[in-house]
Coordinates of C-alpha atoms in Angstrom, one line a residue:
G1163 CA 0.0 -0.3 0.1
K1164 CA 0.8 3.2 -0.3
D1165 CA 3.1 5.1 2.7
T1166 CA 0.4 7.3 4.5
S1167 CA 2.8 10.1 5.2
D1168 CA 4.3 11.2 1.9
W1169 CA 1.0 10.6 0.3
L1170 CA -0.8 12.9 2.7
S1171 CA 2.4 15.5 3.0
S1172 CA 1.6 16.1 -0.7
R1173 CA -1.4 18.2 0.4
P1174 CA -0.5 22.0 1.4
D1175 CA -1.3 21.6 5.1
G1176 CA -1.3 17.3 5.7
H1177 CA -4.8 17.5 5.6
L1178 CA -7.4 15.7 2.6
V1179 CA -10.0 18.8 2.6
V1180 CA -12.9 19.3 0.6
G1181 CA -14.9 22.0 0.6
G1182 CA -13.3 22.7 4.3
V1183 CA -14.1 19.1 5.3
E1184 CA -11.1 16.9 6.2
L1185 CA -11.9 13.5 4.5
W1186 CA -10.5 10.2 5.7
P1187 CA -9.3 11.8 8.7
A1188 CA -7.9 7.9 9.8
L1189 CA -5.1 8.4 7.2
R1190 CA -3.5 10.9 9.8
Q1191 CA -4.8 9.4 13.4
M1192 CA -4.5 5.5 12.8
V1193 CA -2.7 2.5 12.0
L1194 CA -4.2 0.8 9.3
G1195 CA -5.6 -2.2 8.9
N1196 CA -5.2 -4.9 5.9
H1197 CA -8.9 -4.7 5.1
E1198 CA -9.7 -1.4 4.2
G1199 CA -11.1 -1.4 1.3
A1200 CA -13.2 -4.6 1.9
W1201 CA -14.5 -2.5 4.7
I1202 CA -15.5 0.2 2.7
F1203 CA -17.6 -2.0 0.5
F1204 CA -19.0 -3.7 2.7
G1205 CA -19.6 -1.4 5.3
G1206 CA -21.3 1.5 3.7
P1207 CA -19.0 3.0 3.2
C1208 CA -18.3 4.3 7.1
M1209 CA -17.8 7.9 7.1
A1210 CA -15.9 10.2 10.1
L1211 CA -16.0 13.6 8.2
G1212 CA -16.9 17.3 9.7
H1213 CA -18.7 17.8 13.4
D1214 CA -21.8 19.7 14.5
K1215 CA -22.0 23.4 15.6
Q1216 CA -20.0 22.5 19.3
G1217 CA -17.2 20.6 17.9
R1218 CA -18.1 16.7 18.0
P1219 CA -16.8 14.8 15.2
I1220 CA -19.3 12.8 13.0
H1221 CA -19.6 9.5 12.0
L1222 CA -22.0 8.7 9.1
Q1223 CA -22.7 5.3 8.0
R1224 CA -24.5 3.8 5.3
A1225 CA -26.1 1.0 7.0
G1226 CA -28.6 0.7 5.5
V1227 CA -26.6 -1.5 1.9
A1228 CA -25.0 -3.0 4.3
S1229 CA -27.8 -4.4 5.4
G1230 CA -28.5 -8.0 3.4
K1231 CA -26.7 -9.4 0.4
R1232 CA -23.5 -7.5 1.8
M1233 CA -23.2 -8.3 4.7
A1234 CA -23.9 -11.9 4.2
E1235 CA -20.9 -11.8 1.4
A1236 CA -18.7 -9.7 4.1
C1237 CA -19.2 -12.8 7.1
A1238 CA -18.0 -14.9 4.0
Y1239 CA -15.2 -13.3 3.0
F1240 CA -13.9 -12.7 7.2
G1241 CA -15.4 -17.0 7.2
R1242 CA -15.1 -18.1 11.3
E1243 CA -13.4 -15.0 12.7
W1244 CA -16.4 -12.7 11.0
Q1245 CA -18.2 -11.6 14.7
Q1246 CA -14.3 -11.0 16.0
A1247 CA -13.5 -9.1 12.5
F1248 CA -17.1 -6.1 12.7
M1249 CA -15.8 -6.2 16.4
S1250 CA -12.4 -5.3 15.9
R1251 CA -13.7 -2.5 13.0
N1252 CA -16.1 -0.9 15.5
I1253 CA -13.2 -0.3 18.1
F1254 CA -11.5 1.0 15.6
F1255 CA -14.1 3.9 14.7
Q1256 CA -14.7 4.1 17.9
E1257 CA -10.8 4.8 19.0
L1258 CA -10.6 7.4 15.8
Q1259 CA -13.2 9.5 16.9
A1260 CA -11.4 9.4 19.9
A1261 CA -8.7 11.3 18.3
R1262 CA -11.0 13.2 16.6
M1263 CA -12.7 14.8 19.6
E1264 CA -9.1 15.5 20.9
D1265 CA -8.0 17.4 17.7
A1266 CA -11.9 19.2 18.1
T1267 CA -10.5 20.0 21.9
Q1268 CA -7.3 22.1 21.0
R1269 CA -9.3 23.8 17.9
F1270 CA -12.4 24.7 19.5
G1271 CA -10.4 25.7 22.7
H1272 CA -13.4 23.7 24.8
L1273 CA -13.3 20.5 25.8
V1274 CA -15.0 17.7 22.9
T1275 CA -15.6 13.8 25.0
Q1276 CA -18.7 13.1 22.1
Q1277 CA -19.5 12.4 18.8
V1278 CA -22.6 13.1 16.4
V1279 CA -23.5 9.5 14.6
I1280 CA -25.3 9.3 11.0
M1281 CA -26.8 6.0 9.8
D1282 CA -28.6 6.3 7.3
M1283 CA -31.1 3.6 6.1
A1284 CA -31.7 3.6 2.9
G1285 CA -31.7 0.7 0.8
M1286 CA -32.0 -1.5 3.6
S1287 CA -33.5 -5.2 2.6
F1288 CA -36.6 -5.8 3.7
R1289 CA -34.7 -9.3 5.2
P1290 CA -31.9 -8.1 6.9
D1291 CA -29.5 -11.0 7.5
Q1292 CA -29.7 -11.7 11.8
R1293 CA -26.1 -11.3 11.4
A1294 CA -26.2 -7.5 11.5
L1295 CA -28.6 -8.1 14.5
T1296 CA -26.0 -9.9 16.2
I1297 CA -23.5 -7.4 15.6
F1298 CA -25.3 -4.8 16.6
R1299 CA -25.6 -6.3 19.9
D1300 CA -22.2 -6.7 20.3
F1301 CA -21.3 -3.3 19.7
A1302 CA -23.6 -2.1 21.9
G1303 CA -22.3 -3.8 24.6
M1304 CA -19.0 -2.8 23.8
M1305 CA -20.3 0.7 24.0
S1306 CA -21.8 1.0 27.3
R1307 CA -18.6 -0.9 28.3
N1308 CA -15.7 1.3 27.1
Y1309 CA -16.8 4.1 25.9
P1310 CA -19.9 5.0 27.9
E1311 CA -20.9 8.5 27.5
T1312 CA -19.2 9.2 24.1
L1313 CA -22.8 9.6 22.1
Y1314 CA -24.5 12.4 22.0
K1315 CA -27.0 11.9 19.3
Q1316 CA -27.7 9.5 16.8
F1317 CA -30.0 10.4 13.9
I1318 CA -31.3 7.5 12.0
I1319 CA -32.4 8.6 9.0
N1320 CA -33.9 7.0 5.5
A1321 CA -35.7 4.5 7.8
P1322 CA -37.9 2.6 5.7
R1323 CA -41.1 1.1 7.9
V1324 CA -39.6 -2.3 7.8
F1325 CA -37.0 -0.7 10.5
S1326 CA -39.9 0.1 12.7
A1327 CA -39.8 -3.8 14.1
I1328 CA -36.4 -4.5 14.0
W1329 CA -36.1 -0.8 16.6
R1330 CA -38.4 -2.5 18.8
I1331 CA -36.4 -5.6 19.1
V1332 CA -32.9 -3.7 19.0
R1333 CA -33.5 -1.2 21.5
V1334 CA -33.8 -3.3 24.3
W1335 CA -30.8 -3.5 24.1
L1336 CA -29.7 -0.2 25.1
D1337 CA -29.6 1.3 28.0
P1338 CA -32.3 4.2 28.2
N1339 CA -29.2 6.8 28.3
T1340 CA -27.9 5.8 25.1
R1341 CA -31.9 5.2 24.2
E1342 CA -32.9 8.9 24.7
K1343 CA -30.4 10.6 22.0
V1344 CA -31.2 8.0 19.5
H1345 CA -33.9 10.5 16.9
V1346 CA -35.2 7.9 13.5
L1347 CA -36.4 9.8 11.1
G1348 CA -38.0 9.2 7.5
S1349 CA -36.2 10.9 4.4
T1350 CA -37.8 14.4 6.0
F1351 CA -34.5 14.3 7.9
A1352 CA -32.4 17.4 6.6
P1353 CA -34.1 20.2 8.8
T1354 CA -33.3 18.1 12.5
L1355 CA -29.6 17.5 11.2
L1356 CA -28.7 20.8 10.1
Q1357 CA -30.1 22.4 13.1
H1358 CA -27.4 20.7 15.5
I1359 CA -24.7 20.5 12.1
D1360 CA -24.3 23.6 9.6
A1361 CA -24.8 22.9 6.2
H1362 CA -20.8 23.8 5.7
Q1363 CA -20.6 19.7 7.5
L1364 CA -22.9 18.0 5.9
P1365 CA -22.8 16.6 2.0
V1366 CA -25.9 18.1 -0.2
E1367 CA -27.7 14.7 -0.3
Y1368 CA -27.4 15.4 3.1
G1369 CA -29.2 18.9 2.7
G1370 CA -25.9 20.4 3.2
T1371 CA -23.1 22.8 1.6
S1372 CA -20.0 20.3 0.4
P1373 CA -19.3 19.1 -2.5
Y1374 CA -17.8 15.8 -1.4
K1375 CA -19.7 13.1 -2.9
F1376 CA -19.8 9.2 -1.2
P1377 CA -17.3 6.7 -3.3
V1378 CA -19.4 4.1 -5.5
V1379 CA -17.8 1.3 -4.1
K1380 CA -18.9 -1.8 -6.4
S1381 CA -16.3 -4.5 -5.2
I1382 CA -13.8 -4.7 -3.1
G1383 CA -10.6 -4.0 -5.6
E1384 CA -12.9 -0.9 -6.1
G1385 CA -12.6 0.0 -2.4
E1386 CA -8.8 -0.6 -1.8
A1387 CA -8.3 1.4 -4.6
L1388 CA -9.6 4.3 -2.9
W1389 CA -6.5 4.1 -1.0

């Protein structure tokens, strides 16, 4: 793979920025694993970009497209270790968000200890893979044990009708304080997001003005090519 420091140093400020929003902060802040291209393909993708009006870093994931066939493909790809692979990836992202909170504390001059999560359920399968529920349960437990109180708000957007039934199942795995922070929205989510996030920190497709567009990744190879 590329030497990350050399790749970033070709930018004048050492960051990869589009429209004033840093992209792929993991390149600067984390040691990358061996399956980055696979995660971009299987995971939706999952992006760390932008911040809310108080400087809290945003974690934006297209979870809907990862709920059906692609979920099954991911489990086949990782084999018997699929459950641990997903947990390790979730931990990686939480550590990245923690590093971004430290950056935000220095940048904005006040303590930043929480994040905003946006989960886009567009494209969600009408028959989600049951293993996705297992991963969510494990993730909820891991968050409560190891990263308590790091969530400021979570917005579940473009939630189809089928999600209501699933939400009734998974919400019991969250502690009451966390449940109060989760807001399930339909397709008219933009006004709510913009109450908390400035427009220039959100891509246009999410009601903002940032010119960034999520990569369309149709294979693991295309995901690898992004790096």
